[in-house]
PDB file of C-alpha atoms and ligand atoms in Angstrom:
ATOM      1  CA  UNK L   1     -43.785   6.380  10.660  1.00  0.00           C
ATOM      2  CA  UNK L   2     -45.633   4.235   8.495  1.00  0.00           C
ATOM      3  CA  UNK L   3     -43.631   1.445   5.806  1.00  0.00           C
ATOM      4  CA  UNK L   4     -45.699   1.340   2.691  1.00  0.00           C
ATOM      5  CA  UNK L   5     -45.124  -0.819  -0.355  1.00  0.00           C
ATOM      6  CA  UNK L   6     -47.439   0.316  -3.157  1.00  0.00           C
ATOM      7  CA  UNK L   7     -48.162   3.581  -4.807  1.00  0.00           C
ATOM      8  CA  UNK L   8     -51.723   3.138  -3.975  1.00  0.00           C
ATOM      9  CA  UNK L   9     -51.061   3.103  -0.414  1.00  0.00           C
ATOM     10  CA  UNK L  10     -48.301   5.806  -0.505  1.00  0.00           C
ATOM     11  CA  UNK L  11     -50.832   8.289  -2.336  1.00  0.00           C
ATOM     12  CA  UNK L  12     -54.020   7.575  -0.037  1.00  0.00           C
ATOM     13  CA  UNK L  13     -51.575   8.112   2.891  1.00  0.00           C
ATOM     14  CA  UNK L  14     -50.424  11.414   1.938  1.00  0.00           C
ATOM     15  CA  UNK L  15     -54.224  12.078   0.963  1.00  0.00           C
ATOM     16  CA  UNK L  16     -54.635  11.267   4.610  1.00  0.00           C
ATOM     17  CA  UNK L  17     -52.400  14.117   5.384  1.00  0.00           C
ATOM     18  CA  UNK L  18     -54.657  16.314   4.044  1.00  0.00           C
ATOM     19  CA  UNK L  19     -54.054  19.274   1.163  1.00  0.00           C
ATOM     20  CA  UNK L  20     -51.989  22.931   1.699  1.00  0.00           C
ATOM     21  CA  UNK L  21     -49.655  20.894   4.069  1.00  0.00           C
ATOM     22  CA  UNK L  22     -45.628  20.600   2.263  1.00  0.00           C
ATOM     23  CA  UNK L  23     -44.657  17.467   1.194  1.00  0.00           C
ATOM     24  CA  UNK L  24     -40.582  16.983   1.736  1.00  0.00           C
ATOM     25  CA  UNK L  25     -39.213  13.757  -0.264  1.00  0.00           C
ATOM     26  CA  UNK L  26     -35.833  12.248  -0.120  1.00  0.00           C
ATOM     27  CA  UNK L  27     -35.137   9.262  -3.045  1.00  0.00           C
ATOM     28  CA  UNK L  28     -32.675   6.958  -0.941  1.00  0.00           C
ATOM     29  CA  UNK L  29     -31.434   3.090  -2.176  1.00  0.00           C
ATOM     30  CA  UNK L  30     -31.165   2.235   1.183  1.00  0.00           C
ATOM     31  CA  UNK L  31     -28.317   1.109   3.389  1.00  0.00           C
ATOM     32  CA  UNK L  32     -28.872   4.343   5.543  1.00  0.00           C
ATOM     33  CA  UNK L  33     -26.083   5.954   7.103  1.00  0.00           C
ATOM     34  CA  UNK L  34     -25.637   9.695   8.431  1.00  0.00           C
ATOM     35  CA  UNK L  35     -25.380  10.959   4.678  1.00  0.00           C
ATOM     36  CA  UNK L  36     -29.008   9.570   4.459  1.00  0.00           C
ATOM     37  CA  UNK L  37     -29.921  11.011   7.671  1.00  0.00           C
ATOM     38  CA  UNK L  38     -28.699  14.687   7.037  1.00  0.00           C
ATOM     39  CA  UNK L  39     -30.873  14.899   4.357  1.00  0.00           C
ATOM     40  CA  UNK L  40     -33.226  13.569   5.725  1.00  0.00           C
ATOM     41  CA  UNK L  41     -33.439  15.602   9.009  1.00  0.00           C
ATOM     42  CA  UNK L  42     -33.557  18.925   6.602  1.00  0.00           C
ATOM     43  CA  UNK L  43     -36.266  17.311   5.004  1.00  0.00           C
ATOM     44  CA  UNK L  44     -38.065  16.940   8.362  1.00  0.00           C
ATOM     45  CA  UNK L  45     -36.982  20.258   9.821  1.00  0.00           C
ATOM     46  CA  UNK L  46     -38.220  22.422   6.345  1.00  0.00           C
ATOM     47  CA  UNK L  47     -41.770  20.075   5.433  1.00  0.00           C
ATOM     48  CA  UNK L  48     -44.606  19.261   7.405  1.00  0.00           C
ATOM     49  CA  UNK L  49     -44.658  15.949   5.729  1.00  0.00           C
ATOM     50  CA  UNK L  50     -41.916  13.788   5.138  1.00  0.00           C
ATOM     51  CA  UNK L  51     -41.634  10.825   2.548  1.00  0.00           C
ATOM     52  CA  UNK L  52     -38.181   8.609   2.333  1.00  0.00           C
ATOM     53  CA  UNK L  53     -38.176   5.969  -0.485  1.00  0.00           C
ATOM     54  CA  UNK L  54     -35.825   3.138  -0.147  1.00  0.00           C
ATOM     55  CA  UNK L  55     -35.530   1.086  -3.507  1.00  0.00           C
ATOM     56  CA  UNK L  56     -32.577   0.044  -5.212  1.00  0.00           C
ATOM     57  CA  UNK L  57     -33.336   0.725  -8.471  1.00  0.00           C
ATOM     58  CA  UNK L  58     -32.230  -1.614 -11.228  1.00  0.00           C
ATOM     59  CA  UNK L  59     -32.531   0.698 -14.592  1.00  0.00           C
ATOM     60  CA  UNK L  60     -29.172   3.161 -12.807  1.00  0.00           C
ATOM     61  CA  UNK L  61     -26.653   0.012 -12.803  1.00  0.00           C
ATOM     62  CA  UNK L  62     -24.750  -0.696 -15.491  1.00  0.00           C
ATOM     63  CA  UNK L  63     -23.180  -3.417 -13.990  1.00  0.00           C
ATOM     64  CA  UNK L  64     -25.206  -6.342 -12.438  1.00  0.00           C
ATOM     65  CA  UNK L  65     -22.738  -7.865 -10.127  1.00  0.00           C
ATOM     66  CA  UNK L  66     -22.803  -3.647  -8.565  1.00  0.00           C
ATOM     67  CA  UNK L  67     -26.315  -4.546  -8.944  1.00  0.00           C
ATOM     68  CA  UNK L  68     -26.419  -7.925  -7.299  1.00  0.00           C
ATOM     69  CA  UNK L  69     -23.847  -7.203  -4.184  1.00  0.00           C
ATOM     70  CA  UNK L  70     -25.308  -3.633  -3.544  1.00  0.00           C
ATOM     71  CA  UNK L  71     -26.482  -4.163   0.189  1.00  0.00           C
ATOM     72  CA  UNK L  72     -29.998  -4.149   0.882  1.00  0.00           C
ATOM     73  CA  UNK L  73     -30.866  -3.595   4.702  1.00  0.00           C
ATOM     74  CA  UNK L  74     -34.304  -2.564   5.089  1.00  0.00           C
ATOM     75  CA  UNK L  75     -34.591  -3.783   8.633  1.00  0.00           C
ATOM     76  CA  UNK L  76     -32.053  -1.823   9.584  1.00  0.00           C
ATOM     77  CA  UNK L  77     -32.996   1.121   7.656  1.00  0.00           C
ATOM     78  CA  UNK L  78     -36.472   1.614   9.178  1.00  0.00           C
ATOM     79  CA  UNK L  79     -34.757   1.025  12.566  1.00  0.00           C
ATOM     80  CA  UNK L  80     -32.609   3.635  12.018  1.00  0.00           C
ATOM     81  CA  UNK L  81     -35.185   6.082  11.129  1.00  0.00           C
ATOM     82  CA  UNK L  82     -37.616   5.397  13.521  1.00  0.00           C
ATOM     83  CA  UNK L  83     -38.296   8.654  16.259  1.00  0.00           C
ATOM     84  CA  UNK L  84     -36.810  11.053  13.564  1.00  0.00           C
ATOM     85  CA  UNK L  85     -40.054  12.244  12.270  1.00  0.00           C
ATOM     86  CA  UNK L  86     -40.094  10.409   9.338  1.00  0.00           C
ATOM     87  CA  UNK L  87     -43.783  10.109   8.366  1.00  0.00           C
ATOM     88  CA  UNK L  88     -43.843   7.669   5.320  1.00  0.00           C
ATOM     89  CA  UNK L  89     -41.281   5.152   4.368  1.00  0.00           C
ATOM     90  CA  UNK L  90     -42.128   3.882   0.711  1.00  0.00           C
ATOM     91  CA  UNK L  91     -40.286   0.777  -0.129  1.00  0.00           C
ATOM     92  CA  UNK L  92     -41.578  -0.959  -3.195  1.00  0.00           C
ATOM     93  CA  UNK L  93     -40.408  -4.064  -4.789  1.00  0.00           C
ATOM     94  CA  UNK L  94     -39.520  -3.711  -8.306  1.00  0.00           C
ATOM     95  CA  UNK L  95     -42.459  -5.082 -10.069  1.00  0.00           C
ATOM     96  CA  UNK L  96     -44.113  -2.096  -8.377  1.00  0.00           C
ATOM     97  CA  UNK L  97     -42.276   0.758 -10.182  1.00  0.00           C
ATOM     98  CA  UNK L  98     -41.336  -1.007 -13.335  1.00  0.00           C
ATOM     99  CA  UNK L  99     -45.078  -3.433 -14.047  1.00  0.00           C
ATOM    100  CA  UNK L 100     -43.501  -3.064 -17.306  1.00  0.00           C
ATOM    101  CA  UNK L 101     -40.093  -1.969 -19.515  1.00  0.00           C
ATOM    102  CA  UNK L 102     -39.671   1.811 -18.521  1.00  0.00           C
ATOM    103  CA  UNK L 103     -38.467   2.425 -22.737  1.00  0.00           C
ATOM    104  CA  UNK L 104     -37.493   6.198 -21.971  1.00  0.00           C
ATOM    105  CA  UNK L 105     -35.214   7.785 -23.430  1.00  0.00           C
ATOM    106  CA  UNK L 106     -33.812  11.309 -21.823  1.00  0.00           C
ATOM    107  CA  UNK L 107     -31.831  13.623 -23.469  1.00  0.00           C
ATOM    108  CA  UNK L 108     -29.171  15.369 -20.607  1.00  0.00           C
ATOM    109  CA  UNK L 109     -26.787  16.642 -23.413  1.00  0.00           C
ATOM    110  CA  UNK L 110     -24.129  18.063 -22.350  1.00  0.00           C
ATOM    111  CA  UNK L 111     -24.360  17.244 -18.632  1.00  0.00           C
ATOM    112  CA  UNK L 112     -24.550  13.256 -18.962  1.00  0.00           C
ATOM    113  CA  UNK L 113     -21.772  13.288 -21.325  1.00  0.00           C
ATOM    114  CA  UNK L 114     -19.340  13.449 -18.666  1.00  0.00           C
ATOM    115  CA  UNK L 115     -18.140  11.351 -15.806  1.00  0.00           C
ATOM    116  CA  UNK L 116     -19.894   8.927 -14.046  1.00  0.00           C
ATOM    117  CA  UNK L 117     -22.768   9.467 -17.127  1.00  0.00           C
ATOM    118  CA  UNK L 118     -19.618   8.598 -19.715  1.00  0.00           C
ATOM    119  CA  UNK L 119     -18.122   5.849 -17.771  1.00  0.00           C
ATOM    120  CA  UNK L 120     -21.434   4.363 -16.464  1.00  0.00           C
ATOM    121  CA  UNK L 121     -23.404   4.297 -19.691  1.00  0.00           C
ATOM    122  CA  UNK L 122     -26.934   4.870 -18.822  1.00  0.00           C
ATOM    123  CA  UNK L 123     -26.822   5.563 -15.403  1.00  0.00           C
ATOM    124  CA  UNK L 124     -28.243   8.562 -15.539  1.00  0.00           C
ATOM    125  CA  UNK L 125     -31.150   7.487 -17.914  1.00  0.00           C
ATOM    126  CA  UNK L 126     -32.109   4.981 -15.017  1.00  0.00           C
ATOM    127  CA  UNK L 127     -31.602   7.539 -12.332  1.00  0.00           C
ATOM    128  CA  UNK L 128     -33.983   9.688 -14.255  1.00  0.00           C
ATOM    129  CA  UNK L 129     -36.112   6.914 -14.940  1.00  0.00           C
ATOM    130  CA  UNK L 130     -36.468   6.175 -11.353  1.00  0.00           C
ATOM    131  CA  UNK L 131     -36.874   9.790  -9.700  1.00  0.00           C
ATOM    132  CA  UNK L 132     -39.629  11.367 -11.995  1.00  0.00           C
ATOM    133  CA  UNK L 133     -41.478   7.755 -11.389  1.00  0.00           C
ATOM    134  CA  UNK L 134     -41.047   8.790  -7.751  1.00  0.00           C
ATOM    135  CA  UNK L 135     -41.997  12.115  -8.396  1.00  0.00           C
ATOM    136  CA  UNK L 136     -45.146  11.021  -9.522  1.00  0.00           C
ATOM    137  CA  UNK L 137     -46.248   8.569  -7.038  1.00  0.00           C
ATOM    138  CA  UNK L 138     -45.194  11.349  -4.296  1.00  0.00           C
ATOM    139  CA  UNK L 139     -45.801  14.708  -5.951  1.00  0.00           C
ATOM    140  CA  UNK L 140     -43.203  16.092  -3.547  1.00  0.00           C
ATOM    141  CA  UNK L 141     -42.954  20.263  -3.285  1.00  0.00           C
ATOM    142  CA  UNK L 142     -39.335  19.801  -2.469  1.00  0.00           C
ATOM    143  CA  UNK L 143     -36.878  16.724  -3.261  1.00  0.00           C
ATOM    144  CA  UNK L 144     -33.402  16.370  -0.997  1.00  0.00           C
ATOM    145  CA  UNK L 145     -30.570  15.224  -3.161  1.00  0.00           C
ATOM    146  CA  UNK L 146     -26.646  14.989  -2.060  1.00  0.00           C
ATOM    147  CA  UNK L 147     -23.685  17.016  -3.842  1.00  0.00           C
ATOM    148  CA  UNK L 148     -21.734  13.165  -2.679  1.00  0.00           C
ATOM    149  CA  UNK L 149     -23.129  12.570  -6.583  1.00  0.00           C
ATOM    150  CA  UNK L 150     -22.364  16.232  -7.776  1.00  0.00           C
ATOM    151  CA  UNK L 151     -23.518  15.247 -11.429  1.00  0.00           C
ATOM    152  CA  UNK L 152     -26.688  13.763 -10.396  1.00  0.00           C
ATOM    153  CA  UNK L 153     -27.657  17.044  -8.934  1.00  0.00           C
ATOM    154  CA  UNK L 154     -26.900  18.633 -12.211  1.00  0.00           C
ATOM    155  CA  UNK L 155     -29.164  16.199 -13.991  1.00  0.00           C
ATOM    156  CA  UNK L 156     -31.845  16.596 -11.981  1.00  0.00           C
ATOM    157  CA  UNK L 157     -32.440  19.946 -11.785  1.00  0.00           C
ATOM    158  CA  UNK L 158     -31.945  19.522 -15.935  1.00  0.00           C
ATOM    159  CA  UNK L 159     -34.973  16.957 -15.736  1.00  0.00           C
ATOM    160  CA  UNK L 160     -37.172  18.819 -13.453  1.00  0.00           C
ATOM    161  CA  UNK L 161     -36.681  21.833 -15.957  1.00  0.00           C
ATOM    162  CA  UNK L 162     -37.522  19.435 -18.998  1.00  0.00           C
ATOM    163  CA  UNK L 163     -40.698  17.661 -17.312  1.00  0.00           C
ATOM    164  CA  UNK L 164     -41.498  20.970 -15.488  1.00  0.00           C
ATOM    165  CA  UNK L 165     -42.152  19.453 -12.420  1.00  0.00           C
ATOM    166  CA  UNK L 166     -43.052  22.075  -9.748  1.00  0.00           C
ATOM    167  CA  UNK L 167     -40.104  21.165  -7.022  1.00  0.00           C
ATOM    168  CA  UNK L 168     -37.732  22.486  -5.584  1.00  0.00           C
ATOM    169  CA  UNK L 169     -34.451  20.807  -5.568  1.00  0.00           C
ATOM    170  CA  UNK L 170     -32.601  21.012  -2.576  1.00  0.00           C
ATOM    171  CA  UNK L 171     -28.777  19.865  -2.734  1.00  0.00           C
ATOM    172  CA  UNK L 172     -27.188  19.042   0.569  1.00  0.00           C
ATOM    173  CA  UNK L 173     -23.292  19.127   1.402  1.00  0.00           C
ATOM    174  CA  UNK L 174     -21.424  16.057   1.646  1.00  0.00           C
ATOM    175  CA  UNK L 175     -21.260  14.346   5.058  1.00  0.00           C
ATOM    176  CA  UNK L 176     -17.520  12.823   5.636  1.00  0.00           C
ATOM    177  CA  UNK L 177     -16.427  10.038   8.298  1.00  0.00           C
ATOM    178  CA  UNK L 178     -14.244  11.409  10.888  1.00  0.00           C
ATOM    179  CA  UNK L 179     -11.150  10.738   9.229  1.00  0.00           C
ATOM    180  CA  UNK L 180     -12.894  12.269   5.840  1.00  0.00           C
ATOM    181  CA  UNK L 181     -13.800   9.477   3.635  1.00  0.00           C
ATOM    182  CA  UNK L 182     -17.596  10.442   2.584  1.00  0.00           C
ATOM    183  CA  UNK L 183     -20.010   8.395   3.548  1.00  0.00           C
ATOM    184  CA  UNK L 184     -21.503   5.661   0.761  1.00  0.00           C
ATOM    185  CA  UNK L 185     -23.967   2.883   1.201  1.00  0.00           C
ATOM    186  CA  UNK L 186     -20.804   1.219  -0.566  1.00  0.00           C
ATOM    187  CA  UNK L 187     -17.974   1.543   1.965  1.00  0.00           C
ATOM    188  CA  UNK L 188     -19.624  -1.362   3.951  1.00  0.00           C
ATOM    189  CA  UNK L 189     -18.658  -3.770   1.387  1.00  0.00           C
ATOM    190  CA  UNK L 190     -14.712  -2.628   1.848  1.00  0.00           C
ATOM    191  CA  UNK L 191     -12.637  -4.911   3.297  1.00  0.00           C
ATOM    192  CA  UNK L 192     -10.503  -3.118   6.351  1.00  0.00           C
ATOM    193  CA  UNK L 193      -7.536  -3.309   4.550  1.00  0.00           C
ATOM    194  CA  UNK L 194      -9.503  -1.503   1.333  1.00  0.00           C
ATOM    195  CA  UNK L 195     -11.025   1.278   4.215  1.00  0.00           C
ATOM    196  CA  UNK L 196      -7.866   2.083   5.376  1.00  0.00           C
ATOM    197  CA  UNK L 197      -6.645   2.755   1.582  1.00  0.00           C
ATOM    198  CA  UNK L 198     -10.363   4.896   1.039  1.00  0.00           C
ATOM    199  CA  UNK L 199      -9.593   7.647   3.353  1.00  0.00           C
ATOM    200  CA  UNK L 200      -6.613   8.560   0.998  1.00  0.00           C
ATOM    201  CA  UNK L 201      -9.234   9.787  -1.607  1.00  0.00           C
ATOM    202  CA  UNK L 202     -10.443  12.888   0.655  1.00  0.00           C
ATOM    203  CA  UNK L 203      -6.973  12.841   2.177  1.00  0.00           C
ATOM    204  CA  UNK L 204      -5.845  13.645  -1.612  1.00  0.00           C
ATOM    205  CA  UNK L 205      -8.718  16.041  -2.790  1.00  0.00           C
ATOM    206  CA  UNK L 206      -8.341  17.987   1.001  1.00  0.00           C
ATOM    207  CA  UNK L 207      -4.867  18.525   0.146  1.00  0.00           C
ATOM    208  CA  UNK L 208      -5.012  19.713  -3.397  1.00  0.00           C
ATOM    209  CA  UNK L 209      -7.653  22.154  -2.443  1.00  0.00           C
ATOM    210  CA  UNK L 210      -4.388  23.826  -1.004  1.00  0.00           C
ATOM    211  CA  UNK L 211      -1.927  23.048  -3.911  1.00  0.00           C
ATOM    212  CA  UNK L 212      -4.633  24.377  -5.937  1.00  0.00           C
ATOM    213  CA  UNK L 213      -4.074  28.322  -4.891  1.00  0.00           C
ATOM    214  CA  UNK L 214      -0.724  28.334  -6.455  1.00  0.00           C
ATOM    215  CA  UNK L 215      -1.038  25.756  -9.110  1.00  0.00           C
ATOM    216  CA  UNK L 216      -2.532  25.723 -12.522  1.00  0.00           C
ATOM    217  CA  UNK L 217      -5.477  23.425 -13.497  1.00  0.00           C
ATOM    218  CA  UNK L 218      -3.349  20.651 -14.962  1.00  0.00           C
ATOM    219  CA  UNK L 219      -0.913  20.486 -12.189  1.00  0.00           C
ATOM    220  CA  UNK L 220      -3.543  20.059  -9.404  1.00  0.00           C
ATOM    221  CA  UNK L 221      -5.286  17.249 -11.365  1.00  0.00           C
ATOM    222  CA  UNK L 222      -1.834  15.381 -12.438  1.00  0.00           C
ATOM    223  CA  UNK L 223      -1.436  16.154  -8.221  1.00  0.00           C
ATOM    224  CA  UNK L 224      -4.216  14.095  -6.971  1.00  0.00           C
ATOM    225  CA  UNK L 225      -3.528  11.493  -9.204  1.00  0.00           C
ATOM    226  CA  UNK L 226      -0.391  10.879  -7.969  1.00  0.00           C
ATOM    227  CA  UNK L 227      -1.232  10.978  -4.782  1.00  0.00           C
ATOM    228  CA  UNK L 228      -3.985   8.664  -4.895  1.00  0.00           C
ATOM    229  CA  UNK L 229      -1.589   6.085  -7.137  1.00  0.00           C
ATOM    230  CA  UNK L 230       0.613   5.703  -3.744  1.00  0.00           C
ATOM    231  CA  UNK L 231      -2.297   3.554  -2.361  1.00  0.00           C
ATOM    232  CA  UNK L 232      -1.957   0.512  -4.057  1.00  0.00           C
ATOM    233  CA  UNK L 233      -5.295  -0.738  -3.950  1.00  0.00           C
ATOM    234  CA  UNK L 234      -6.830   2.214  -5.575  1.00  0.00           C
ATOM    235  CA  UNK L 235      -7.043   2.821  -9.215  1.00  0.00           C
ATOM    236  CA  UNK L 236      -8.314   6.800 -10.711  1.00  0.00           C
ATOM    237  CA  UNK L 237     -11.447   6.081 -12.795  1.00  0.00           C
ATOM    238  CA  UNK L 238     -11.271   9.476 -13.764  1.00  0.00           C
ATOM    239  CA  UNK L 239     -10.291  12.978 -11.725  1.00  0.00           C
ATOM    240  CA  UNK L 240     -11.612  15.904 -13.320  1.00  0.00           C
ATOM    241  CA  UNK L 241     -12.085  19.557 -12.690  1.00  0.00           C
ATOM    242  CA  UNK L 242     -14.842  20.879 -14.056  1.00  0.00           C
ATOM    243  CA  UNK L 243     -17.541  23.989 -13.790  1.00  0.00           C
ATOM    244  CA  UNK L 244     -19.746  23.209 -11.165  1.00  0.00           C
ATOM    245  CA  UNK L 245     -22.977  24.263 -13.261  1.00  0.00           C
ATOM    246  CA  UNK L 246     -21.853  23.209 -16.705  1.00  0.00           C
ATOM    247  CA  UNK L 247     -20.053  20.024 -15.942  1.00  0.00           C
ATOM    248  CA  UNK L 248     -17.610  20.785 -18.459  1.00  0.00           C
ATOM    249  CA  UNK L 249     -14.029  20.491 -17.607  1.00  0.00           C
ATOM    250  CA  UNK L 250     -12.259  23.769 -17.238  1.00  0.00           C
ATOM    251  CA  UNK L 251      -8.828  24.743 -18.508  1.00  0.00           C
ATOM    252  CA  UNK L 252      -7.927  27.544 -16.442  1.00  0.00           C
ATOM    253  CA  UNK L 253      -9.159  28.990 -12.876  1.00  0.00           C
ATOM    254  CA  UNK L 254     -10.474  31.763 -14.049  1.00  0.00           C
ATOM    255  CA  UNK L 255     -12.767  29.792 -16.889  1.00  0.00           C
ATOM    256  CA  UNK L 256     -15.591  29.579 -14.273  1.00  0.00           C
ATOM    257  CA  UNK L 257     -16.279  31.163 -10.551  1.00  0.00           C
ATOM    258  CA  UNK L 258     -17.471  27.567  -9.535  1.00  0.00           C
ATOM    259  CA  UNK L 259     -14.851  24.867 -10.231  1.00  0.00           C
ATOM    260  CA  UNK L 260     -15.031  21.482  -8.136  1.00  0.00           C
ATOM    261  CA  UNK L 261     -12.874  18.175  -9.081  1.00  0.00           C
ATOM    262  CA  UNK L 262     -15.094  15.167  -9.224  1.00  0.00           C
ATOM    263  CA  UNK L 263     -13.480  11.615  -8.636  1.00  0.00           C
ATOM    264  CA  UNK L 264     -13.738   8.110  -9.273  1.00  0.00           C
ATOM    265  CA  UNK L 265     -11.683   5.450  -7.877  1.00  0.00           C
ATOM    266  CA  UNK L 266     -11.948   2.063  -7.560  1.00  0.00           C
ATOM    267  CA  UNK L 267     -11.053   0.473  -4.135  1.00  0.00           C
ATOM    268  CA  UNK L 268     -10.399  -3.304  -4.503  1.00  0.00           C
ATOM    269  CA  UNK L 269     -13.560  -3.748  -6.676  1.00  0.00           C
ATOM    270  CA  UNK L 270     -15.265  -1.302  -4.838  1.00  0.00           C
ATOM    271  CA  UNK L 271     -16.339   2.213  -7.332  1.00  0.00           C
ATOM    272  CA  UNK L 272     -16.114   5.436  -4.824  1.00  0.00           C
ATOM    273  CA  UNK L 273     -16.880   8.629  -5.665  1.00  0.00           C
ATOM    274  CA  UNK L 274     -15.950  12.295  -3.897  1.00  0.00           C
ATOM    275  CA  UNK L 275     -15.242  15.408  -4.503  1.00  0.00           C
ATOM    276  CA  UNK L 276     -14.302  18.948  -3.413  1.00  0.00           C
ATOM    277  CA  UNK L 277     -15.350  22.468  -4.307  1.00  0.00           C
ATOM    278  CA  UNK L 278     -11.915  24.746  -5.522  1.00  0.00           C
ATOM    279  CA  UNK L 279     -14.307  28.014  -5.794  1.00  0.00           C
ATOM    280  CA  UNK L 280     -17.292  28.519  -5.395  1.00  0.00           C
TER     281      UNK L 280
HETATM  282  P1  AMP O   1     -28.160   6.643  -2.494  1.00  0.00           P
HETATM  283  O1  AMP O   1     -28.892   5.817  -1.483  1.00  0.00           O
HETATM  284  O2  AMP O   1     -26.709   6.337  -2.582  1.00  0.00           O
HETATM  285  O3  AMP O   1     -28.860   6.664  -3.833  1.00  0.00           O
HETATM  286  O4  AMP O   1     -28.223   8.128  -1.952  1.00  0.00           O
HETATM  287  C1  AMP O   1     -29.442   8.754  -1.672  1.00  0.00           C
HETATM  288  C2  AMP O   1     -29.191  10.226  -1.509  1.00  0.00           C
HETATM  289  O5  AMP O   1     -28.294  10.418  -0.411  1.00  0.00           O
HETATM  290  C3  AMP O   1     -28.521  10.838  -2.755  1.00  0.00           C
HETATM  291  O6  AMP O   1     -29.094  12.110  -2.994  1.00  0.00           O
HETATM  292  C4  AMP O   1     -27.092  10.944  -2.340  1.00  0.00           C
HETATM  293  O7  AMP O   1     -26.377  11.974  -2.987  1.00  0.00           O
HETATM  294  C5  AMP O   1     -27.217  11.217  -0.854  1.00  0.00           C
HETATM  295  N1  AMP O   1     -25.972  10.879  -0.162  1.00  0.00           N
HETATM  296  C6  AMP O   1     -25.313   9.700  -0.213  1.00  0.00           C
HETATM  297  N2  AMP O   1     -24.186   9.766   0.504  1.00  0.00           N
HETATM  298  C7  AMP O   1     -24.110  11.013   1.006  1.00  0.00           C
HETATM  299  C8  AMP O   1     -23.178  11.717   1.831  1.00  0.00           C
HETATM  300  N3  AMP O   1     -22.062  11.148   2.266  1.00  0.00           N
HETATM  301  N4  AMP O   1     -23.443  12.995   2.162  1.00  0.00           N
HETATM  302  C9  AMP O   1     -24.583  13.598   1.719  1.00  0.00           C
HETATM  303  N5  AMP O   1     -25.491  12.998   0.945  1.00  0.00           N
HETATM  304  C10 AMP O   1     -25.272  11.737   0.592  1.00  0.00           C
END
């Protein structure tokens, strides 16, 4: 496993590796944790080369104090990775992907109109920003992303369609804590008072998957929020239910054969996300 910091070193590594051999990629931020690593051990198990990137990536926060406290544990991170067949860590500072203003401008419509994209206002333009930069310094055949951010998936796929890049996107089921809180990079700057109060946000999806089967749309979202408004320390951002391909909220069960409820929540001043898959 080899920690590189500039695309020129990246690409004359993987030209090391020699052609016809698959290239696996898995865009990280860092702060590693067994979310991370699930991907990241598909990635190993289905290429023959494996690239992680680890950069926290400026352009996707709206907010700079999200920005500024988002932990940053590199250390850590390659520690963590090391013996798991990892071949190329790429870890660039920022002046590295952005030597100047990235000015693009993508067009998601209708999928970035929605959730996090409407309540994080150019999130998704950084996020895009960031992962076809990526895509080009890597030139990945497939790319390991995690339903944890449903939409991102969504907008993804939309920009690898639009750019007509020649990956495959591969989307990888959320990985939980034991008690069911899904891991986040985030949850290590909750305070154990604001932990304890996280786990009711899978507690509260888990259980309306159940409430769902004989309740109507409405009812099971006007369920979870009232659930998750017994924790005092958590606030509903938004809960929606939506089509899982679409994004767009659904009225009725039978609007759509995939329907999952995406959440937001703020813990403390912690933003969580989650959700859960009604039918699929
Ligand atoms: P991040 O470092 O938060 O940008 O996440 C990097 C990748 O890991 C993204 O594709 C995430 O969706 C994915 N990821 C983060 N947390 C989880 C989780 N709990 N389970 C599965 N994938 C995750």
């Amino acid at each position: 496993m080899v920690v590189v910091k500039t695309i020129k070193e990246l690409k004359d590594l993987l030209n090391s590796f020699g052609e016809n051999r698959k290239v696996g990629f898995v865009p990280t931020m860092g702060a590693l944790h067994a979310g991370h690593v699930s991907l990241i051990e598909r990635c190993v198990n289905e290429n023959e080369v494996s690239v992680v990137s680890i950069f926290v990536n400026p352009t996707q926060f709206n907010d700079k104090k999200d920005l500024e406290k988002y932990p940053r544990t590199l250390d850590a991170d390659c520690k963590l990775l090391e013996g798991k067949g990892v071949d190329i860590i790429f870890a660039p500072a920022v002046e590295e992907m952005y030597p100047e203003e990235d000015k693009r401008v993508f067009d998601f419509s209708p999928l970035d109109k929605v959730m996090e994209g409407k309540c994080r206002p150019g999130h998704f333009n950084g996020v895009a920003q960031i992962v076809s930069k990526l895509f080009d310094a890597v030139n990945p055949d497939r790319a390991y992303f995690g339903e944890k951010d449903f939409q991102q998936v969504a907008i993804i796929k939309e920009m690898v369609h639009q750019l007509r890049y020649d990956i495959e996107i591969k989307a990888c089921p959320i990985k939980r804590e034991d008690d069911g809180l899904a891991l986040s990079s985030r949850n290590s700057l909750l305070s154990p008072e604001e932990r304890s109060q996280a786990v009711n946000i899978s507690k509260a999806l888990f259980a309306s998957k159940k409430y769902a089967d004989t309740h109507t749309v409405d009812e099971t979202k006007s369920y979870v929020e009232s659930l998750i408004a017994e924790s005092p320390l958590l606030k509903t951002e938004y809960f929606t239910i939506v089509d899982g391909d679409t994004l767009q909220d659904i009225k009725n069960w039978e609007d759509t054969d995939f329907a999952v409820g995406c959440i937001a929540v703020f813990c403390g001043n912690i933003r969580l996300i989650d959700n859960i898959k009604y039918k699929e």
